[in-house]
Short mmCIF file of C-alpha atoms and ligand atoms in Angstrom, two decimals:
data_model
loop_
_atom_site.label_atom_id
_atom_site.label_comp_id
_atom_site.label_asym_id
_atom_site.label_seq_id
_atom_site.Cartn_x
_atom_site.Cartn_y
_atom_site.Cartn_z
CA UNK I 1 8.09 -185.09 151.29
CA UNK I 2 11.16 -183.20 150.11
CA UNK I 3 12.39 -182.27 153.53
CA UNK I 4 16.13 -182.87 153.67
CA UNK I 5 18.48 -181.97 156.42
CA UNK I 6 21.78 -183.72 157.00
CA UNK I 7 23.15 -184.59 160.38
CA UNK I 8 25.30 -181.70 161.61
CA UNK I 9 28.96 -182.57 161.75
CA UNK I 10 29.60 -182.50 165.46
CA UNK I 11 30.17 -184.94 168.28
CA UNK I 12 26.92 -183.97 170.01
CA UNK I 13 24.57 -186.70 171.13
CA UNK I 14 21.31 -186.85 169.17
CA UNK I 15 18.08 -188.48 170.25
CA UNK I 16 14.87 -189.30 168.37
CA UNK I 17 12.11 -187.02 169.62
CA UNK I 18 9.25 -187.72 167.20
CA UNK I 19 8.28 -188.56 163.65
CA UNK I 20 8.29 -185.83 161.02
CA UNK I 21 4.59 -186.64 160.58
CA UNK I 22 3.99 -185.20 164.06
CA UNK I 23 5.22 -181.74 163.04
CA UNK I 24 2.70 -180.02 160.77
CA UNK I 25 4.25 -177.50 158.42
CA UNK I 26 4.43 -173.99 159.84
CA UNK I 27 3.35 -175.18 163.29
CA UNK I 28 5.38 -175.70 166.43
CA UNK I 29 5.72 -178.84 168.51
CA UNK I 30 6.98 -178.78 172.07
CA UNK I 31 9.28 -181.47 173.40
CA UNK I 32 9.33 -181.45 177.20
CA UNK I 33 12.28 -183.05 178.97
CA UNK I 34 11.58 -181.43 182.34
CA UNK I 35 10.22 -178.13 183.68
CA UNK I 36 13.35 -176.16 182.72
CA UNK I 37 14.35 -178.10 179.62
CA UNK I 38 11.84 -177.75 176.80
CA UNK I 39 12.44 -177.47 173.08
CA UNK I 40 10.15 -176.03 170.41
CA UNK I 41 10.52 -177.64 166.97
CA UNK I 42 9.31 -176.08 163.72
CA UNK I 43 9.09 -177.28 160.11
CA UNK I 44 9.19 -174.17 157.96
CA UNK I 45 9.50 -174.50 154.20
CA UNK I 46 10.98 -177.99 154.58
CA UNK I 47 13.64 -176.96 157.06
CA UNK I 48 13.63 -177.99 160.72
CA UNK I 49 14.44 -175.50 163.49
CA UNK I 50 14.80 -176.18 167.19
CA UNK I 51 14.89 -173.51 169.89
CA UNK I 52 14.13 -173.32 173.58
CA UNK I 53 10.40 -173.41 174.24
CA UNK I 54 10.89 -171.05 177.19
CA UNK I 55 10.59 -167.35 176.40
CA UNK I 56 13.36 -165.40 178.16
CA UNK I 57 11.02 -162.46 178.80
CA UNK I 58 9.00 -164.00 181.62
CA UNK I 59 10.29 -167.55 181.49
CA UNK I 60 7.06 -168.86 179.96
CA UNK I 61 7.02 -172.22 178.10
CA UNK I 62 5.00 -170.96 175.13
CA UNK I 63 7.29 -170.51 172.12
CA UNK I 64 5.89 -173.59 170.31
CA UNK I 65 2.49 -171.86 170.33
CA UNK I 66 3.85 -168.65 168.83
CA UNK I 67 3.02 -166.97 165.55
CA UNK I 68 5.31 -167.93 162.65
CA UNK I 69 6.20 -165.43 159.95
CA UNK I 70 9.03 -166.11 157.49
CA UNK I 71 11.72 -167.52 159.77
CA UNK I 72 10.64 -165.77 162.95
CA UNK I 73 8.49 -166.74 165.90
CA UNK I 74 6.45 -164.26 167.91
CA UNK I 75 5.83 -165.14 171.55
CA UNK I 76 2.05 -165.40 172.07
CA UNK I 77 2.17 -163.70 175.46
CA UNK I 78 3.74 -160.27 174.89
CA UNK I 79 4.90 -160.29 171.28
CA UNK I 80 8.66 -160.58 171.52
CA UNK I 81 9.97 -161.76 168.16
CA UNK I 82 12.86 -164.18 167.67
CA UNK I 83 14.81 -165.33 164.62
CA UNK I 84 14.53 -169.14 164.52
CA UNK I 85 17.96 -169.50 162.85
CA UNK I 86 19.95 -167.71 165.54
CA UNK I 87 17.46 -167.53 168.42
CA UNK I 88 18.18 -163.81 168.75
CA UNK I 89 15.42 -161.38 169.63
CA UNK I 90 14.61 -158.99 166.81
CA UNK I 91 14.56 -155.42 167.97
CA UNK I 92 14.80 -156.43 171.60
CA UNK I 93 16.85 -158.22 174.18
CA UNK I 94 17.05 -161.87 174.98
CA UNK I 95 17.90 -164.97 173.02
CA UNK I 96 16.38 -168.41 172.65
CA UNK I 97 18.88 -171.23 172.89
CA UNK I 98 19.12 -173.05 169.57
CA UNK I 99 19.64 -176.78 169.08
CA UNK I 100 20.96 -178.86 166.18
CA UNK I 101 18.30 -180.99 164.54
CA UNK I 102 18.09 -183.24 161.48
CA UNK I 103 15.91 -185.82 159.83
CA UNK I 104 16.89 -189.51 159.65
CA UNK I 105 14.26 -191.10 157.44
CA UNK I 106 11.05 -190.06 159.21
CA UNK I 107 12.79 -189.72 162.59
CA UNK I 108 13.36 -186.22 163.91
CA UNK I 109 16.74 -186.28 165.64
CA UNK I 110 17.47 -183.54 168.17
CA UNK I 111 20.68 -182.60 169.94
CA UNK I 112 20.25 -183.80 173.53
CA UNK I 113 19.67 -180.60 175.51
CA UNK I 114 21.71 -179.91 178.60
CA UNK I 115 19.76 -178.86 181.71
CA UNK I 116 19.94 -175.08 182.17
CA UNK I 117 19.65 -172.64 185.01
CA UNK I 118 16.51 -170.54 184.49
CA UNK I 119 17.08 -166.93 183.36
CA UNK I 120 14.63 -164.33 182.25
CA UNK I 121 14.38 -160.63 181.65
CA UNK I 122 11.95 -158.29 183.36
S1 FES P 1 6.71 -164.16 177.93
FE1 FES P 1 7.30 -164.08 175.82
S2 FES P 1 7.17 -161.99 175.32
FE2 FES P 1 6.56 -162.07 177.41
#
């Protein structure tokens, strides 16, 4: 596997969340910390991306099940589209929180997410 991604230079705390073998290419994997803290991880063209699994439209934990095209994810419920690099909605409002992520051997290391107050857009 040629997937390479260095540890981001920051003083954030990182935790192992899974093996790279558990993330099929071009598929999402959800990591659930609690009801309000969920992260969707993607392996797209040998680059890892991590964003909130909770869609800001109706606060639904479904982003990991979305449709991937290029470097975007489309929410499977109502079709809002987000850029996985920035988390920003494309042509709409809202933003998915993004997280730093890297690979240490076969270990997927994720920035430890802080608990968040729920917000969503109607
Ligand atoms: S819940 Fe994601 S677009 Fe509606």
